[in-house]
XYZ file of C-alpha atoms in Angstrom:
383
model
C -67.464 112.180 -91.014
C -70.866 111.540 -92.656
C -73.601 108.851 -91.748
C -74.849 108.939 -95.348
C -72.807 108.498 -97.984
C -72.399 105.307 -99.677
C -67.830 104.762 -99.617
C -66.143 104.583 -96.711
C -63.962 107.619 -98.049
C -65.029 110.304 -100.255
C -62.478 113.100 -101.653
C -63.686 116.277 -103.075
C -62.868 119.840 -103.612
C -64.469 122.841 -102.075
C -63.149 126.174 -102.408
C -59.694 125.413 -103.326
C -59.158 122.627 -100.283
C -59.458 119.042 -100.585
C -62.074 117.701 -98.684
C -61.992 113.702 -97.388
C -65.042 112.886 -95.702
C -65.624 109.343 -93.936
C -68.739 107.220 -93.801
C -69.514 106.399 -89.910
C -72.966 105.325 -88.207
C -73.275 103.838 -84.967
C -75.611 103.794 -82.104
C -75.636 106.688 -79.930
C -75.962 104.977 -76.880
C -72.288 103.240 -77.790
C -70.744 107.141 -78.235
C -68.640 106.637 -75.234
C -66.841 103.381 -76.674
C -66.414 104.413 -80.216
C -65.190 107.689 -79.272
C -61.667 105.423 -77.933
C -61.605 103.618 -81.211
C -63.659 104.212 -83.986
C -63.034 100.629 -86.156
C -65.909 102.205 -88.995
C -62.989 105.006 -90.036
C -59.785 104.059 -88.135
C -58.208 101.841 -91.220
C -59.483 104.419 -93.707
C -57.572 107.219 -91.309
C -54.294 105.385 -90.944
C -54.242 104.949 -95.018
C -55.191 108.460 -95.354
C -52.322 109.724 -92.951
C -49.603 107.879 -94.693
C -50.769 109.178 -98.127
C -50.885 112.654 -97.209
C -47.659 113.003 -94.826
C -48.695 115.822 -93.012
C -45.936 117.621 -91.016
C -48.946 119.379 -89.000
C -52.367 117.244 -87.664
C -54.748 119.488 -85.804
C -57.716 117.363 -84.830
C -61.028 119.310 -83.496
C -63.986 117.243 -82.197
C -62.759 113.625 -82.199
C -65.424 112.442 -79.154
C -68.157 110.943 -81.954
C -66.936 109.438 -85.008
C -62.699 110.073 -85.802
C -61.936 108.917 -82.458
C -58.965 109.386 -79.878
C -57.112 106.741 -81.504
C -56.629 109.290 -84.256
C -54.085 111.193 -82.481
C -51.750 107.435 -82.245
C -52.270 107.440 -85.839
C -51.532 110.956 -86.690
C -48.123 110.772 -84.422
C -47.027 107.268 -85.987
C -46.568 109.032 -89.268
C -43.836 111.545 -87.525
C -46.576 114.326 -87.689
C -46.429 117.293 -84.967
C -50.317 116.937 -83.553
C -52.317 119.277 -82.025
C -55.879 118.947 -80.594
C -58.034 122.324 -79.717
C -60.368 121.629 -76.555
C -64.185 123.460 -77.541
C -65.463 122.050 -74.644
C -65.167 119.753 -71.455
C -65.492 116.672 -73.179
C -62.156 115.552 -72.790
C -63.195 114.961 -69.376
C -66.705 114.825 -69.533
C -69.837 113.507 -71.655
C -71.230 116.656 -72.009
C -71.339 121.013 -70.908
C -70.007 121.057 -67.374
C -72.099 122.468 -65.139
C -71.461 120.148 -62.099
C -69.014 122.299 -60.351
C -71.791 124.959 -58.980
C -73.011 124.101 -56.210
C -76.710 123.562 -55.923
C -76.846 124.650 -52.313
C -75.668 128.217 -53.718
C -75.291 128.591 -57.106
C -74.014 131.950 -56.804
C -70.804 130.945 -55.833
C -67.951 132.503 -58.545
C -66.243 129.886 -60.684
C -62.782 131.274 -59.354
C -64.125 129.604 -55.795
C -65.494 126.702 -57.173
C -63.921 122.919 -57.081
C -63.625 122.416 -60.701
C -62.992 118.562 -59.874
C -65.418 116.202 -61.672
C -65.661 112.867 -59.777
C -66.236 109.332 -61.939
C -69.401 108.607 -59.648
C -70.948 112.307 -60.759
C -70.160 111.485 -64.396
C -72.227 108.074 -64.423
C -74.906 109.906 -61.860
C -75.094 112.238 -65.415
C -75.184 109.431 -67.678
C -76.071 106.085 -66.572
C -75.172 103.152 -68.862
C -73.697 105.371 -71.376
C -71.240 105.460 -68.824
C -67.725 103.575 -69.493
C -65.310 103.675 -66.910
C -62.209 103.726 -68.995
C -63.136 106.265 -71.328
C -61.170 109.067 -68.763
C -57.592 106.774 -68.288
C -57.626 106.039 -72.219
C -58.246 109.963 -73.581
C -55.624 111.088 -71.196
C -53.713 108.037 -72.478
C -53.856 109.069 -76.303
C -53.334 112.695 -75.107
C -49.673 111.921 -74.596
C -49.561 111.566 -78.810
C -50.504 115.527 -78.667
C -47.893 117.936 -78.721
C -49.777 120.531 -77.050
C -53.311 120.575 -76.080
C -55.199 124.294 -77.547
C -58.367 125.745 -74.816
C -60.197 128.159 -76.519
C -60.148 129.728 -72.956
C -58.495 130.224 -69.794
C -61.317 128.637 -67.833
C -61.975 125.889 -70.092
C -57.768 125.442 -69.253
C -58.677 125.124 -65.830
C -61.278 123.164 -65.771
C -59.473 120.628 -68.076
C -56.037 120.439 -65.691
C -58.053 119.832 -62.819
C -59.560 116.939 -64.070
C -55.902 115.180 -65.187
C -55.496 116.928 -68.567
C -52.013 118.171 -68.951
C -49.838 119.864 -71.652
C -52.836 122.432 -72.249
C -51.998 126.014 -73.747
C -54.883 128.502 -74.072
C -55.692 129.962 -77.720
C -58.505 131.963 -78.149
C -60.614 131.630 -81.659
C -61.028 134.487 -83.567
C -64.101 135.129 -85.947
C -64.505 136.631 -89.275
C -66.335 139.570 -88.255
C -66.726 141.518 -91.297
C -70.254 141.147 -92.119
C -71.238 142.269 -87.855
C -69.241 145.133 -88.212
C -70.528 146.659 -92.080
C -73.221 149.206 -90.827
C -76.542 148.199 -92.337
C -78.513 150.720 -94.793
C -80.847 153.287 -92.320
C -83.553 151.742 -94.438
C -83.207 148.432 -94.280
C -82.794 148.354 -90.714
C -86.129 150.364 -90.408
C -87.982 147.725 -92.878
C -86.501 144.867 -90.046
C -87.758 146.752 -87.008
C -90.879 147.476 -88.365
C -90.936 143.729 -89.834
C -90.754 142.643 -85.722
C -92.593 145.380 -84.112
C -89.260 146.519 -82.681
C -89.658 150.052 -83.665
C -90.434 151.589 -80.124
C -89.444 149.231 -78.259
C -85.534 148.501 -76.475
C -84.673 145.107 -77.322
C -82.505 142.534 -75.712
C -80.810 139.631 -77.876
C -80.288 136.469 -77.348
C -78.726 134.007 -79.824
C -77.513 130.610 -80.137
C -78.727 127.130 -79.430
C -81.703 127.359 -77.267
C -81.688 125.419 -74.253
C -81.851 125.501 -70.624
C -77.817 125.647 -70.056
C -77.718 128.126 -72.492
C -79.603 130.233 -70.300
C -83.036 130.081 -72.277
C -85.549 130.266 -69.214
C -83.158 132.409 -67.662
C -83.474 135.171 -70.666
C -87.168 134.947 -70.042
C -86.595 135.993 -66.313
C -84.412 138.668 -66.523
C -86.631 140.068 -69.488
C -89.426 139.988 -66.865
C -87.200 142.107 -64.242
C -85.812 144.310 -66.643
C -89.538 145.449 -67.360
C -90.244 146.284 -64.178
C -87.669 149.117 -64.822
C -87.626 149.203 -68.832
C -91.587 148.720 -69.623
C -90.581 148.542 -73.498
C -87.991 145.645 -73.164
C -88.503 143.149 -75.248
C -86.307 139.858 -75.985
C -85.095 139.024 -79.588
C -84.639 135.543 -79.341
C -82.310 133.980 -82.423
C -81.777 130.833 -82.729
C -83.565 127.403 -82.709
C -83.622 124.050 -80.338
C -85.690 122.882 -77.854
C -85.350 125.801 -75.293
C -87.332 128.210 -77.863
C -90.974 126.627 -77.173
C -90.067 126.393 -73.399
C -89.130 129.804 -73.621
C -92.483 130.641 -75.250
C -94.297 128.827 -72.612
C -92.380 130.807 -69.922
C -93.483 133.855 -71.300
C -96.677 133.455 -72.120
C -97.470 132.307 -68.419
C -95.568 134.898 -67.015
C -97.601 137.480 -69.352
C -94.651 137.917 -71.064
C -95.800 136.803 -74.962
C -96.303 139.884 -76.573
C -92.473 141.162 -75.595
C -90.754 138.109 -76.388
C -89.695 138.508 -80.144
C -88.666 134.796 -81.916
C -87.646 134.679 -85.551
C -86.083 131.625 -84.965
C -83.155 130.819 -87.477
C -82.343 133.549 -90.142
C -79.701 133.595 -92.546
C -76.363 135.896 -91.474
C -77.538 138.927 -93.699
C -80.544 139.415 -91.028
C -78.607 137.882 -88.013
C -76.450 141.306 -88.375
C -79.362 143.521 -88.706
C -80.866 141.890 -85.318
C -77.453 143.087 -83.879
C -77.949 146.583 -85.386
C -81.645 146.203 -83.947
C -80.122 145.530 -80.653
C -79.290 147.867 -77.836
C -77.143 144.964 -75.547
C -76.380 141.574 -76.002
C -76.854 139.071 -73.138
C -75.278 135.739 -72.505
C -76.649 133.885 -69.561
C -74.974 130.297 -69.628
C -75.676 128.366 -66.405
C -72.081 126.259 -66.997
C -68.750 126.714 -68.604
C -69.308 127.902 -71.400
C -66.062 128.152 -72.980
C -65.717 130.776 -75.607
C -69.607 132.103 -77.218
C -69.789 133.122 -80.014
C -72.300 135.718 -79.385
C -69.882 137.740 -76.858
C -67.957 138.012 -80.365
C -70.148 139.004 -82.232
C -71.787 141.484 -80.390
C -68.811 143.446 -80.012
C -67.722 143.204 -83.155
C -71.178 144.701 -83.879
C -70.097 147.673 -81.379
C -72.817 145.909 -78.828
C -72.456 145.999 -75.411
C -72.777 142.299 -74.201
C -74.480 141.149 -70.393
C -72.576 137.799 -69.864
C -72.266 134.816 -67.413
C -69.581 134.965 -65.099
C -69.143 130.535 -65.624
C -66.644 130.314 -68.620
C -64.623 132.240 -71.194
C -67.355 135.711 -71.497
C -65.126 136.831 -68.610
C -62.217 136.552 -71.035
C -64.148 138.112 -73.948
C -65.918 141.159 -72.127
C -64.333 143.526 -69.869
C -66.475 144.355 -66.911
C -67.242 148.100 -66.846
C -65.611 148.816 -70.198
C -67.188 146.624 -72.696
C -70.120 145.422 -71.033
C -70.560 143.602 -67.895
C -69.927 140.376 -66.281
C -72.583 138.946 -63.883
C -74.008 135.353 -62.412
C -77.130 134.494 -64.229
C -78.284 132.729 -60.785
C -79.006 136.383 -59.744
C -81.849 137.211 -62.058
C -82.088 140.681 -60.406
C -78.134 141.665 -60.586
C -78.297 140.428 -64.056
C -81.125 142.401 -64.844
C -80.069 145.297 -63.412
C -76.749 145.889 -65.535
C -79.165 145.066 -68.677
C -81.356 147.903 -67.242
C -78.307 150.293 -66.894
C -77.241 150.002 -70.760
C -81.314 150.137 -71.623
C -81.644 153.403 -69.701
C -78.224 155.152 -70.607
C -77.943 155.188 -74.495
C -74.706 156.835 -74.430
C -73.045 154.337 -71.914
C -74.441 151.824 -74.103
C -72.694 153.304 -77.339
C -69.410 154.207 -75.398
C -69.249 150.559 -73.938
C -70.149 148.888 -77.829
C -67.174 151.293 -79.573
C -64.514 150.252 -76.925
C -65.825 146.514 -77.277
C -65.405 146.634 -80.982
C -62.089 147.977 -80.614
C -61.136 144.988 -78.214
C -62.505 142.551 -81.057
C -60.540 143.882 -83.358
C -57.183 143.932 -81.378
C -58.155 140.238 -80.384
C -60.288 138.389 -81.603
C -60.592 138.771 -85.560
C -59.526 135.540 -87.962
C -55.727 137.442 -88.532
C -55.200 137.267 -84.843
C -56.612 134.155 -84.148
C -54.306 132.720 -87.000
C -51.408 134.710 -85.648
C -51.476 132.664 -82.400
C -51.731 129.634 -83.886
C -48.779 129.602 -86.295
C -47.021 130.891 -82.555
C -47.986 127.720 -81.166
C -47.073 125.657 -83.938
C -43.779 127.759 -84.721
C -42.946 126.921 -80.457
C -43.741 122.962 -80.793
C -41.474 122.762 -83.513
C -39.097 124.413 -81.313
C -39.456 123.395 -78.243
C -40.725 126.512 -76.748
C -43.960 126.977 -74.927
C -46.251 130.105 -76.298
């Protein structure tokens, strides 16, 4: 969808694929209503589906523009319908962190109550709350042959909140770039450009905000530097959290240890992964399936990742990295420091991680899993 184009529907060919772009623009405050039925695109979607007559409709991210009504329109054509859940937006309004008790944030996810009341949703979003949203989404999901959750952790949260017919389908990654080792001279240039030559870099990447653990990462860096004074935090990405990270690092006397290239091209990101000794994923919410963990493993780098969400399904604790509670700053930092101090262990974990990635998380393995779900729905079997 696009809010910039003039025509209601635009068709173009990209890399041999037909791409249809629909125009949609409405006030953000009305999203909880428009996610159920968007009159700006509904008729166009119906006509397009009738024209294409697909055998399979696979939907992603309907909550903003296409709306959950699209599922009903797709089913009306006789197609088999799938929906991939990438996040908690089938039952919530944003990132799902409310299951973590404020009085005991170190609680393990397996012991937490994943049910979310309508009252807590209202408290979260205020006047943007729609009392019909949850019930209407569940109703529209009756038109779906299968909901595919990107992780077992997300599946558990969906089921705890009344979403049924859910199966796990771990996504994959085209990581050929990350698996190609850089030339020594280009890696050396990168290290010198960012003053990392004599340091022990830790990678933190992605959307930079508090729930992703941006401030937590700075606190972890401070704890790590008590044991590894040369440790530095290499931050890839941009967002509201970057300036906050810089301010906190300055207040803690860590300004020179925070290296912030911002957003960089994939080729440069590959050098960043190669330059770092360990990657961290300190998310403070149910982070469904962090891409950073996959990319780091493809680059043969160990990961110290959050105990909340799908990282536990990517990283094998004690074999390809460590799982740690990001609210336990000292415990998380101890795992990072262990890998910085023991290059052989870090390299061993990295090699195991790459093998695990090659076995389970390549794009080819993902496509195989997806085709198995399609075939299973055609025969009525569960996969």
